[in-house]
Coordinates of C-alpha atoms in Angstrom, one line a residue:
X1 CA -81.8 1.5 90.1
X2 CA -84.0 4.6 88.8
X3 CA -85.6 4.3 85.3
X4 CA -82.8 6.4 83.7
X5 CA -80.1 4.2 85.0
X6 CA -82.1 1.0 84.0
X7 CA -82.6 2.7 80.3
X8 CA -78.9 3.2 80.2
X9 CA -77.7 -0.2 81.5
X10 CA -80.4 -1.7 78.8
X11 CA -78.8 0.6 76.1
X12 CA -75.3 -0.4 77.2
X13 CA -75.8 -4.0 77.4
X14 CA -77.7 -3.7 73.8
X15 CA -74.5 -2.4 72.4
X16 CA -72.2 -4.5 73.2
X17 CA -74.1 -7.3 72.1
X18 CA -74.6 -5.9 68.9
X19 CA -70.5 -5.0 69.3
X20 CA -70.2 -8.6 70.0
X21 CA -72.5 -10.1 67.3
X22 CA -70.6 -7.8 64.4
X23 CA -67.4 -8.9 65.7
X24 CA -68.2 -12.8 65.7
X25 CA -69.9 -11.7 62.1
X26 CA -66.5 -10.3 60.4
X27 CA -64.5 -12.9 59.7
X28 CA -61.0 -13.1 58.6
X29 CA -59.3 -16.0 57.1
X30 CA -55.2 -15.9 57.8
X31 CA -52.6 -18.1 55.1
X32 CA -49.6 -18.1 55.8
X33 CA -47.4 -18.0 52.9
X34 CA -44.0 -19.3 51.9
X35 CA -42.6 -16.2 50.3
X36 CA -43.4 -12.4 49.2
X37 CA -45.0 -11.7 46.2
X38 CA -42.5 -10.1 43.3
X39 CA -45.2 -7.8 42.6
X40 CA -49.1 -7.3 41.7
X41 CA -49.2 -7.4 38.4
X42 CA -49.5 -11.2 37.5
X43 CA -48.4 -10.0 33.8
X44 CA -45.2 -9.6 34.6
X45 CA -44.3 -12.9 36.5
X46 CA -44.7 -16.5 36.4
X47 CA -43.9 -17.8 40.2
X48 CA -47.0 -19.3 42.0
X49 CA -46.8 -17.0 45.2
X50 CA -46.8 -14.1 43.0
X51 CA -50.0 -15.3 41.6
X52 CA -51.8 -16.0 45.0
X53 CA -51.1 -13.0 45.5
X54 CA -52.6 -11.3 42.5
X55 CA -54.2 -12.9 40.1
X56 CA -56.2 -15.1 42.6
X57 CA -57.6 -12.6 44.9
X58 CA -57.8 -9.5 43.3
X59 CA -58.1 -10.4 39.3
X60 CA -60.5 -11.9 37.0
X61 CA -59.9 -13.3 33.3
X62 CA -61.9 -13.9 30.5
X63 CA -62.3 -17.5 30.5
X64 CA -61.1 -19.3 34.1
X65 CA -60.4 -22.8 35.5
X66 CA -63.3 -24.6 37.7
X67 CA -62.6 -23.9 41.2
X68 CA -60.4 -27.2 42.2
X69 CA -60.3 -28.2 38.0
X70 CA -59.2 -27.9 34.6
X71 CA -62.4 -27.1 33.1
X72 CA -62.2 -23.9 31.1
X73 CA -65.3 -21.8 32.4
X74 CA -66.6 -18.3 31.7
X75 CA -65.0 -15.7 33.5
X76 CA -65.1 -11.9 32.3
X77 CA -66.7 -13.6 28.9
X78 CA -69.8 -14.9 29.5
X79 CA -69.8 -16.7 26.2
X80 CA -67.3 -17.5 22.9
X81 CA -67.4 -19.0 19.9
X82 CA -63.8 -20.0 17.3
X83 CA -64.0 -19.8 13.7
X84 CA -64.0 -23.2 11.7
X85 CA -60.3 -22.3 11.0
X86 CA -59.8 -22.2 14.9
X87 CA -57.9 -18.4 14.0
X88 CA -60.7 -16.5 15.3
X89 CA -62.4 -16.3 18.6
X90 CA -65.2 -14.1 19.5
X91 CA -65.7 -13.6 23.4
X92 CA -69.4 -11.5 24.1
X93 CA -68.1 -9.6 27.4
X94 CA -70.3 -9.8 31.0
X95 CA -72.3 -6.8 31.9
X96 CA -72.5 -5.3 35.2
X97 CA -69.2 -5.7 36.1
X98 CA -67.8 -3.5 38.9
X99 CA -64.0 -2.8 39.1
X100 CA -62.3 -2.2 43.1
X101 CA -62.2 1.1 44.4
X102 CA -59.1 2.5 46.3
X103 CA -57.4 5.7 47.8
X104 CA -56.5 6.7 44.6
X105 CA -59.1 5.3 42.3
X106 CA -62.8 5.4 41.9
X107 CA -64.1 4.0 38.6
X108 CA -67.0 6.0 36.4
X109 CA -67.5 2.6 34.9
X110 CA -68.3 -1.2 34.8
X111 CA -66.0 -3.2 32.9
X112 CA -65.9 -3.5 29.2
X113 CA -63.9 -4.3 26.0
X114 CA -61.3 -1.6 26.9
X115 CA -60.1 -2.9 29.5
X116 CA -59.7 -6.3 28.1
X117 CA -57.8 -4.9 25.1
X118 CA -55.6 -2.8 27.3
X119 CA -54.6 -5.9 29.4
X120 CA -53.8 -8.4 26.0
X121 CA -52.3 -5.4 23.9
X122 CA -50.2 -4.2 26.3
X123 CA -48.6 -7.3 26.4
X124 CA -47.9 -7.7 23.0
X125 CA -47.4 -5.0 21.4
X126 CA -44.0 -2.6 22.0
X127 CA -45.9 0.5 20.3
X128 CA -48.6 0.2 23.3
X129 CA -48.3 3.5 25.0
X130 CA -48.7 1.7 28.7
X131 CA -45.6 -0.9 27.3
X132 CA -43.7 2.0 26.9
X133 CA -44.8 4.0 29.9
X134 CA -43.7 0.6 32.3
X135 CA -41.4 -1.6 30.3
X136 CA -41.5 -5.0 31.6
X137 CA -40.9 -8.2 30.1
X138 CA -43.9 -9.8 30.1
X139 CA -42.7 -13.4 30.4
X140 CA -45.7 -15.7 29.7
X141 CA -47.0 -13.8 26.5
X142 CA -43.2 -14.0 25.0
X143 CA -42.6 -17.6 26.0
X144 CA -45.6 -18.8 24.0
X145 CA -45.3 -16.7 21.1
X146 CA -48.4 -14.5 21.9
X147 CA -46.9 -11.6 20.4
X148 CA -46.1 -13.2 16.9
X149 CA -49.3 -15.3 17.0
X150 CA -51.9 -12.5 17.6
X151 CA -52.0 -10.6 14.6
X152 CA -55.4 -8.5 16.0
X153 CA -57.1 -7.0 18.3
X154 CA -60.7 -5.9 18.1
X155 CA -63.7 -4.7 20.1
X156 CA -67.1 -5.0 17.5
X157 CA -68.8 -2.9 20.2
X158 CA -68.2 -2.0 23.7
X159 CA -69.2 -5.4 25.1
X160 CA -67.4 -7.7 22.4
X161 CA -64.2 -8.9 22.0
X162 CA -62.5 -10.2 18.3
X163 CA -59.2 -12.0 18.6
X164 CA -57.4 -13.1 15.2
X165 CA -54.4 -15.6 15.2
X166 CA -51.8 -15.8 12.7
X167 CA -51.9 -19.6 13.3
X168 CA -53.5 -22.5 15.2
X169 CA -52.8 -22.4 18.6
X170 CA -54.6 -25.9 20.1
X171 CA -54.0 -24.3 23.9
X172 CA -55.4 -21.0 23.2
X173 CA -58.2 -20.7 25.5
X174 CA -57.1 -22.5 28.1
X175 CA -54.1 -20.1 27.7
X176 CA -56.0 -17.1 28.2
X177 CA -57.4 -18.9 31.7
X178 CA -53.9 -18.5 33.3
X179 CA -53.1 -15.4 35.6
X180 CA -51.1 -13.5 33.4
X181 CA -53.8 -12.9 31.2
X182 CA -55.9 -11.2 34.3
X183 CA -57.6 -8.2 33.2
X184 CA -57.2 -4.9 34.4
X185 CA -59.0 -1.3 34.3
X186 CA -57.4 0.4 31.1
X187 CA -59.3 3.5 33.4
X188 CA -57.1 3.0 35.8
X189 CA -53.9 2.6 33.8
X190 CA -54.9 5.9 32.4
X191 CA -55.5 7.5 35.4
X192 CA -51.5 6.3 36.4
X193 CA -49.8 7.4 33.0
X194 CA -51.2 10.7 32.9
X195 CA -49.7 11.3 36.2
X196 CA -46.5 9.8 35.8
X197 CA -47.1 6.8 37.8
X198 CA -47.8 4.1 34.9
X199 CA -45.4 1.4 37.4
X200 CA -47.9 1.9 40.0
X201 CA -49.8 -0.8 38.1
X202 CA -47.4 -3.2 39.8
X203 CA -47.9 -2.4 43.1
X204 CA -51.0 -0.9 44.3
X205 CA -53.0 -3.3 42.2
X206 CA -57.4 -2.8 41.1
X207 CA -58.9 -5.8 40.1
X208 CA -62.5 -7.4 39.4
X209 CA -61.8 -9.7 41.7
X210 CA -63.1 -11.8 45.1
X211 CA -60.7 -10.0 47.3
X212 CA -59.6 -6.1 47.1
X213 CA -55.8 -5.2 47.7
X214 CA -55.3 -2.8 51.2
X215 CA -52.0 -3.1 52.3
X216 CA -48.4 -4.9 51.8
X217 CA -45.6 -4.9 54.1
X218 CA -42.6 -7.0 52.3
X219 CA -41.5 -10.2 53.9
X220 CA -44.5 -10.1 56.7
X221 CA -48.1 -9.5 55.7
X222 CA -50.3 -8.6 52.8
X223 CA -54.1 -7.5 54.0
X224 CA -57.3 -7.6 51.1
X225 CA -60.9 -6.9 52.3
X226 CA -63.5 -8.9 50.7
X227 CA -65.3 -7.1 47.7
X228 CA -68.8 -6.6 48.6
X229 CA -69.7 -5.7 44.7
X230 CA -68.1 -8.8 43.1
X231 CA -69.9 -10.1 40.2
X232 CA -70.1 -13.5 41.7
X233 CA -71.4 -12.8 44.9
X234 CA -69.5 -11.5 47.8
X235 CA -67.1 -13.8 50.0
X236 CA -68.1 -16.3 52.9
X237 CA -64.8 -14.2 54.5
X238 CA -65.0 -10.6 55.0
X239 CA -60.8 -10.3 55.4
X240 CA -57.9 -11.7 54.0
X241 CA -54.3 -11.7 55.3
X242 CA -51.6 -13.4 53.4
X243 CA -48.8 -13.9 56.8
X244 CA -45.9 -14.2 55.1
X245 CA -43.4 -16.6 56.8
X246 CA -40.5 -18.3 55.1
X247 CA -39.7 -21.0 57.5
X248 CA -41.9 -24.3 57.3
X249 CA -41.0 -25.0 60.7
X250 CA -42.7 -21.5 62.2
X251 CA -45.7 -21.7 59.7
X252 CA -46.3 -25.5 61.2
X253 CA -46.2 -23.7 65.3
X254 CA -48.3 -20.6 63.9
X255 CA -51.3 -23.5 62.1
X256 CA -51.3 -25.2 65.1
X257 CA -51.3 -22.6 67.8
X258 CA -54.5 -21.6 65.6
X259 CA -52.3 -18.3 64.1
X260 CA -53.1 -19.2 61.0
X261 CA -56.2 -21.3 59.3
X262 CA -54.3 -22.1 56.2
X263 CA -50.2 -23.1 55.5
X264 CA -48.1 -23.5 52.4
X265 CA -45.9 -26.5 52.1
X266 CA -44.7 -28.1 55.1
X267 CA -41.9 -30.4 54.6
X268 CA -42.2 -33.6 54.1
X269 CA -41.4 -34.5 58.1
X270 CA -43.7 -32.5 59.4
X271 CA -46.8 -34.4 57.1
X272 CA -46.3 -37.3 59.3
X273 CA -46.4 -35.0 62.5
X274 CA -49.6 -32.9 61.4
X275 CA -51.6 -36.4 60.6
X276 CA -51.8 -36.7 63.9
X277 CA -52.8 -33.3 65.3
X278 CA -56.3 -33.1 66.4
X279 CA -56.8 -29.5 65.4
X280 CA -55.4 -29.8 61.9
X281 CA -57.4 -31.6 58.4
X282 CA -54.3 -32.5 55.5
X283 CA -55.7 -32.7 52.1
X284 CA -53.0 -33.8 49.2
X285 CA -53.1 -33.8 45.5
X286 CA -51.2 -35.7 43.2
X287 CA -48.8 -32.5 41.9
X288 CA -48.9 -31.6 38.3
X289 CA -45.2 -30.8 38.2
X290 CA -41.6 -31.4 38.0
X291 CA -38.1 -29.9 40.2
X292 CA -35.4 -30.1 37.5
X293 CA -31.7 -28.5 37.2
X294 CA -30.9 -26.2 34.5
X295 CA -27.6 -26.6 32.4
X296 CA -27.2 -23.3 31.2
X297 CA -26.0 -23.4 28.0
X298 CA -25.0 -20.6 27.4
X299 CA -22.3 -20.9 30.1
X300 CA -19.1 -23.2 29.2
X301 CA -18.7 -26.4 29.3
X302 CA -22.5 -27.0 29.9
X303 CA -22.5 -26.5 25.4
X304 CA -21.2 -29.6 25.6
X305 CA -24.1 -32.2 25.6
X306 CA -21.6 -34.3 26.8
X307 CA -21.0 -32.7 29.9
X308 CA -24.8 -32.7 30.4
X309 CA -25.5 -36.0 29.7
X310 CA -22.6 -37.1 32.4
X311 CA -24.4 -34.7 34.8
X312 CA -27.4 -36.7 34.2
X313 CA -25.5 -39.9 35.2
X314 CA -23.4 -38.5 38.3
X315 CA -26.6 -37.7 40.2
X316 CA -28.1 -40.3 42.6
X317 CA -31.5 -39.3 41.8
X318 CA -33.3 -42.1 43.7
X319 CA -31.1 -41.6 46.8
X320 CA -31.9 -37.8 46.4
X321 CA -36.0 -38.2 46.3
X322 CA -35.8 -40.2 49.2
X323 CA -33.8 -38.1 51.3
X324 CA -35.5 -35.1 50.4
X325 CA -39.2 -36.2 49.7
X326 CA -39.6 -38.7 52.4
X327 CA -42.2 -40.5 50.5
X328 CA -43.5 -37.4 49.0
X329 CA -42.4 -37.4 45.7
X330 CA -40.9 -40.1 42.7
X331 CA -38.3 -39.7 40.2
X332 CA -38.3 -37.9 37.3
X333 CA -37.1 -38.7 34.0
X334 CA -39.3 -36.3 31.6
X335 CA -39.6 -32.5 31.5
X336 CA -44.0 -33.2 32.1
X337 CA -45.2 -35.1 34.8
X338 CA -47.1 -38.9 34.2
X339 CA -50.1 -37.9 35.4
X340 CA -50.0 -35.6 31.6
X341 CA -51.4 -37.1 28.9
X342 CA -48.8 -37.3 26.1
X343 CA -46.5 -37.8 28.7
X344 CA -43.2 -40.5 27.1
X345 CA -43.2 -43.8 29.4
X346 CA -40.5 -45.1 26.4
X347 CA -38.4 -42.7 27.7
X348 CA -35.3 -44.2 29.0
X349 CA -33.9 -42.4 31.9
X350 CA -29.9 -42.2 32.5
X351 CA -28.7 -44.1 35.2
X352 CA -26.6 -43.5 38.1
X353 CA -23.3 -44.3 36.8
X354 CA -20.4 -42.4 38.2
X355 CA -17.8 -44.1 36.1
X356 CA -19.6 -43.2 32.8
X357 CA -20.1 -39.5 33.4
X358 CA -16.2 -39.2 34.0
X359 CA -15.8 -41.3 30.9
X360 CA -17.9 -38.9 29.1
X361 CA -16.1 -35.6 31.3
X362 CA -12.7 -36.4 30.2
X363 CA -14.4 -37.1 26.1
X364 CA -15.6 -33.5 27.0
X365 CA -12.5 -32.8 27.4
X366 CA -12.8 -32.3 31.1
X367 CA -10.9 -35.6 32.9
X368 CA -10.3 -33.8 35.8
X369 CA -13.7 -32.3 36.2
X370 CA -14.7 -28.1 36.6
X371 CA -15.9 -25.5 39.1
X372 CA -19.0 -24.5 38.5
X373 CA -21.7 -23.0 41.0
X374 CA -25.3 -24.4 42.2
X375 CA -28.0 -22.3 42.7
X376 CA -30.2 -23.4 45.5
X377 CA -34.1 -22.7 45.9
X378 CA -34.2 -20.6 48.0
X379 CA -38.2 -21.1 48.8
X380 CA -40.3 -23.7 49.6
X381 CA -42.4 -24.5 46.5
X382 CA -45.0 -27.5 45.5
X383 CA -41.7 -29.6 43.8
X384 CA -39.2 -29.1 46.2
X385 CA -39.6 -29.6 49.5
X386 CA -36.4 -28.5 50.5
X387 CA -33.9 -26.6 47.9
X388 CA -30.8 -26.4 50.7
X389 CA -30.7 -30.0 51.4
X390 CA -31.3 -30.8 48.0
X391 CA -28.2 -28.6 46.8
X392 CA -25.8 -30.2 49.1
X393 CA -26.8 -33.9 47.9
X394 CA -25.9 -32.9 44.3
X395 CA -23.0 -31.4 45.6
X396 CA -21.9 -34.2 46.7
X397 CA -22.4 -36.2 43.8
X398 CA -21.0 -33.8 41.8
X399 CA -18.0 -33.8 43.4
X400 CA -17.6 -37.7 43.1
X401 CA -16.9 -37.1 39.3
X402 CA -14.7 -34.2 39.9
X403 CA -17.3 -31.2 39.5
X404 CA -16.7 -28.5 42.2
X405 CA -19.7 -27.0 42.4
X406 CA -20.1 -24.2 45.5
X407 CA -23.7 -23.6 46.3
X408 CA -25.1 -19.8 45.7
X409 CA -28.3 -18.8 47.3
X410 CA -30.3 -15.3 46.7
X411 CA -33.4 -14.1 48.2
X412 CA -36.5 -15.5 46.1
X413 CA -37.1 -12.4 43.3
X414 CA -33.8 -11.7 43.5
X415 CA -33.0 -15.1 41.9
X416 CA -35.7 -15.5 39.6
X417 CA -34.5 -11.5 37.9
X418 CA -31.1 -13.6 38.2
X419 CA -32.2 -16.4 36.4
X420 CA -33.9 -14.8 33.7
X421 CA -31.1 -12.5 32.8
X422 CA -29.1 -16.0 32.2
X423 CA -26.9 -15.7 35.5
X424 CA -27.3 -19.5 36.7
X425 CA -24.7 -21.9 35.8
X426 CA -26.2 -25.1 37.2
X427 CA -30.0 -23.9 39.0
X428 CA -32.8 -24.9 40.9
X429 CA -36.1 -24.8 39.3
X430 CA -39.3 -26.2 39.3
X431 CA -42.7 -26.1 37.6
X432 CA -46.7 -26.8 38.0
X433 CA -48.8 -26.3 35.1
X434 CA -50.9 -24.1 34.5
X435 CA -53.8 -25.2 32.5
X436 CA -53.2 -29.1 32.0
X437 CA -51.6 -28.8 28.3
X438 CA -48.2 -30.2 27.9
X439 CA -47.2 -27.3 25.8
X440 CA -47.4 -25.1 28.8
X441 CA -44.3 -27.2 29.9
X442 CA -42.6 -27.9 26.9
X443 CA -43.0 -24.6 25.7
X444 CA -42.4 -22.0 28.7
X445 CA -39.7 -23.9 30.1
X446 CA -37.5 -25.3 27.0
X447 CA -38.9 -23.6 23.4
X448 CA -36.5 -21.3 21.7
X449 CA -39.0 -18.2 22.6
X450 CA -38.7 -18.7 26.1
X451 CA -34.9 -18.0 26.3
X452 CA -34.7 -14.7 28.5
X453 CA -37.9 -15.8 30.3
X454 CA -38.8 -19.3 31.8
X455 CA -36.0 -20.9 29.5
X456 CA -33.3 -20.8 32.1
X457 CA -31.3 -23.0 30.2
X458 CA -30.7 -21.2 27.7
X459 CA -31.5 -24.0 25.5
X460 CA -32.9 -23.2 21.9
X461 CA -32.8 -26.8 19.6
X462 CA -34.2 -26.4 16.5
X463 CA -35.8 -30.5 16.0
X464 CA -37.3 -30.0 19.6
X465 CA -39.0 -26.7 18.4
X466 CA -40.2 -27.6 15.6
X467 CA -42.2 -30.4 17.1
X468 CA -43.7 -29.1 20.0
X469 CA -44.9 -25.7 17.8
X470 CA -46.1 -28.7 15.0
X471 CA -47.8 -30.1 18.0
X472 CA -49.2 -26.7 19.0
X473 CA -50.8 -25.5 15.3
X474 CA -52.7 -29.2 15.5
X475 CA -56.2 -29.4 17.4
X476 CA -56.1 -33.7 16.4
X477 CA -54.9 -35.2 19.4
X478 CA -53.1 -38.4 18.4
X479 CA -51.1 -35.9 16.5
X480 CA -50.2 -33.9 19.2
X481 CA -49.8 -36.7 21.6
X482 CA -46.7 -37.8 19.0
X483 CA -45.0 -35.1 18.7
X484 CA -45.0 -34.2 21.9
X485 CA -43.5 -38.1 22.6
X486 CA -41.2 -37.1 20.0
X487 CA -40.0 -34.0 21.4
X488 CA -39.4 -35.8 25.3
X489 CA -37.0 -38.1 23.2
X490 CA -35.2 -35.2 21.6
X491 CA -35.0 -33.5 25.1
X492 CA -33.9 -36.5 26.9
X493 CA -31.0 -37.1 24.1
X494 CA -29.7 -33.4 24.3
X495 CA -29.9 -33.5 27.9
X496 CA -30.5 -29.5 29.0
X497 CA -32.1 -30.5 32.1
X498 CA -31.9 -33.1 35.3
X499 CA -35.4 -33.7 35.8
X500 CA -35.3 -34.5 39.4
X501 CA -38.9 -35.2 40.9
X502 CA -42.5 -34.7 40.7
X503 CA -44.3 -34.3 43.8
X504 CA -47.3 -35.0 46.1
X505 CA -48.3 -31.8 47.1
X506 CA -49.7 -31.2 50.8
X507 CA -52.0 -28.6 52.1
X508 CA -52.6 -27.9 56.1
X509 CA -55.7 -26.6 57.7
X510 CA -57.5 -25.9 60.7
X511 CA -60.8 -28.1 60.9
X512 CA -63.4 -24.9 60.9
X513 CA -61.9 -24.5 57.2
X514 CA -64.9 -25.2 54.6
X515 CA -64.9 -25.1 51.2
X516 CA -61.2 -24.9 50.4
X517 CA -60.3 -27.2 47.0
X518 CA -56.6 -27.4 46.0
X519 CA -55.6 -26.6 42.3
X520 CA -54.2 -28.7 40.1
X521 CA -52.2 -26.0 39.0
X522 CA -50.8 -25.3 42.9
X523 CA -52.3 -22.0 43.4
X524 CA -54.0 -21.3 46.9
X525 CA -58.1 -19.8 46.0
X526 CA -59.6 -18.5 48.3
X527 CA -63.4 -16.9 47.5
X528 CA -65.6 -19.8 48.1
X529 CA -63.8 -20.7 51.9
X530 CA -65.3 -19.9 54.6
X531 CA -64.4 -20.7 58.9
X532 CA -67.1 -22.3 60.8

């Protein structure tokens, strides 16, 4: 070999070493997920995959949980103080923070107080020119009264931020720590209304976040590249891909055939199976949540606490847990799990009695029982392992006392735009909290504000109301623990729900996954994971 050829054999070898090295270097982390996102704008929705999707890779928020915790810790604020009233808090905004660039997009500017008034106000207020540009319902804000609690908005300079409550609110802060209150560029938002495109918000999302949004493809992938300007530091990862895939038996083949690192929910058959595959590392968490059935009252005859209290009785709750759980879950007789504080143990639960929920039928006025249709979950989600199975069990039961209940299923955003338009008779639900605050149960799912949003139900009582909004204008927590016992005896009377279960939740991975820490709050995070 002459000189030349040995110079270009050197220079060949030489790059594809260094080809070799930089692909070994980029690293991409694949989850497969249960379901597709309803969007990418975590404002407008309240369903866990939406906020993997969103709020967890590609947003930030003032104030944020501890990775794995429920410590409130700064986020976009770097620092806050609260008025001795507890009506004022004053957040001193972080410096240097660099919003995601895009196709479309390129911000002049770090982040500062506009955006963070932008994201609050356009929740809140109907006159917001954004609000009116892309109605939306913003569902968390209305279900805890934001809009009628804040009475102001203020920035004392460009990197301060002044919020003014009409009245104590005890789970303020660790309010503004959830996903919908993720902030975004009010640059940006600009940018969309002045060319007509103000819904574009929703789906080609920019962030301050870990992860930067690239691509979506419904019902198969979404793709995020890490953000190498992210205020914390950049990723471990340098890709992201969410594979969506709805079926727990295919995500189980994909984690073990090493298609994916991460998986959502496998049922509770396959836990057993995955225990003992050598690739595979299960960590569990005791679930901060609930499955439940709504009785929409709205919808005749479930008006009739009657009729909902002999629902309560006809279904075999303990026979449904373990079919459906397998050892995964217990039964539920509260609207917040035990491991809450607050949480009732007086609470006496209704028993399995057949013969008394068609006494209490025909006092309804219904001896011969109804139709009626179930709504079944149509996902797999951290409190129900299995919504099909679970529907034709209560079916069943059901149909012992003479309800005739036929099944309904819809794709997953599909039924939750049903459901909050009041469309469910009987339905399928479930929740995991989001910031460790029984209010963020009681009042989402069952306050008076929350009808047309997380209130399924329908069901507005006026003693339950009043004590869980007592209970939320108190910071003294033997009084809110009371009230809030109060208020589970008040539910558990009036009956609008079945609680069904609360669950142990189960997370999959292959063994070169490090650093991954499950929520309490079932959400998947994934900036601080990295693949050995």
């Amino acid at each position: 070999m002459n000189k030349r050829s040995k110079l270009n054999a050197f220079f060949a070898l030489s790059a594809l070493a260094l080809a070799t090295v930089g692909a070994q270097a980029a690293t991409t982390l694949i989850y497969c997920s249960e379901a597709s996102p309803e969007g990418f704008d975590p404002a407008r929705y309240t369903a866990g995959t939406t906020m993997d999707a969103s709020s967890q890779t590609i947003f930030n928020r003032l104030v944020e949980f501890e990775r794995g915790g429920t410590t409130v810790v700064p986020g976009l604020a770097e620092s806050w103080t609260v008025s001795p009233d507890g009506l004022v808090y004053s957040f001193k905004l972080r410096r240097g923070v660099k919003f995601h660039s895009s196709e479309t997009f390129k911000p002049t500017r770090d982040f500062n107080a506009d955006d963070a008034l932008f994201s609050l106000d356009r929740m809140i207020n109907k006159e917001n020119a954004f609000h009116k540009a892309a109605p939306a319902s913003y569902e968390y804000a209305n279900d805890m009264g934001l809009p009628a609690n804040i009475v102001k908005l203020e920035k004392p300079d460009a990197m301060s931020l002044r919020i003014t409550l009409k009245s104590v609110d005890a789970a303020f802060l660790a309010n503004l720590a959830m996903d919908f209150a993720s902030i975004h560029s009010a640059e940006y938002a600009e940018q969309l209304m002045k060319a007509g495109q103000a819904a574009e918000l929703n789906n080609k999302p920019v962030g301050t976040g870990p992860f930067v949004f690239r691509r979506y493809e419904k019902d198969a992938q979404i793709r995020y590249a890490a953000f190498p300007g992210y205020w914390r530091g950049k990723a471990p990862i340098d890709n992201l891909v969410f594979a969506i895939t709805k079926d727990s038996a295919v995500r189980m083949q994909k984690l073990k055939a090493g298609e994916c690192h991460i998986s959502s929910y496998p049922k509770p058959a396959e836990v057993e199976v995955l225990k003992k595959e050598a690739k595979v590392k299960l960590m569990q968490l005791q679930g901060l949540n609930v499955g439940y059935l709504t009785l929409n009252v709205a919808h005749k005859p479930f008006d009739n606490a009657d009729v909902r209290r002999a629902i309560n009785m006809a279904i075999n709750k303990k026979s449904l847990v373990e079919a459906v759980y397998q050892g995964t879950g217990e039964v539920a007789k509260n609207p917040i799990p035990p491991t809450m504080w607050s949480y009732n143990k007086a609470v006496k639960d209704y028993a399995h009695d057949p013969v008394a929920a068609k006494a209490l039928l025909a006092r309804a006025g219904f001896p011969n029982g109804f139709e009626t249709t179930l709504w079944a979950l149509p996902v797999q989600r951290p409190y129900n392992p299995n919504g099909q199975q679970m529907a034709e069990l209560i079916q069943a039961d059901l149909a012992k006392v003479g309800i005739k209940a036929k099944i309904q299923k819809y794709e997953w955003a599909e039924y939750l735009k049903r459901a909050k338009a009041g469309e469910s008779d009987i339905g399928m639900f479930g929740w995991t909290g989001d910031n460790g605050d029984p209010d963020n149960f009681m009042g989402n799912l069952l306050s008076c504000s929350g009808v047309g949003g997380s209130n399924y139900g329908q069901w507005c009582d006026k003693e339950f109301d009043g004590l869980i909004t007592k209970a939320k204008q108190t910071t003294v927590l033997a009084e809110r623990t009371k009230l809030y016992e109060q208020a589970q005896q008040v539910f558990k009377r009036e009956a609008p729900w079945v609680p069904l279960a609360h669950s142990v939740v189960y997370y999959p991975m292959l063994k070169n996954v490090e650093g991954y820490k499950m929520s309490p709050f079932g959400l998947n995070q994934f900036y601080g994971v990295s693949l050995k």
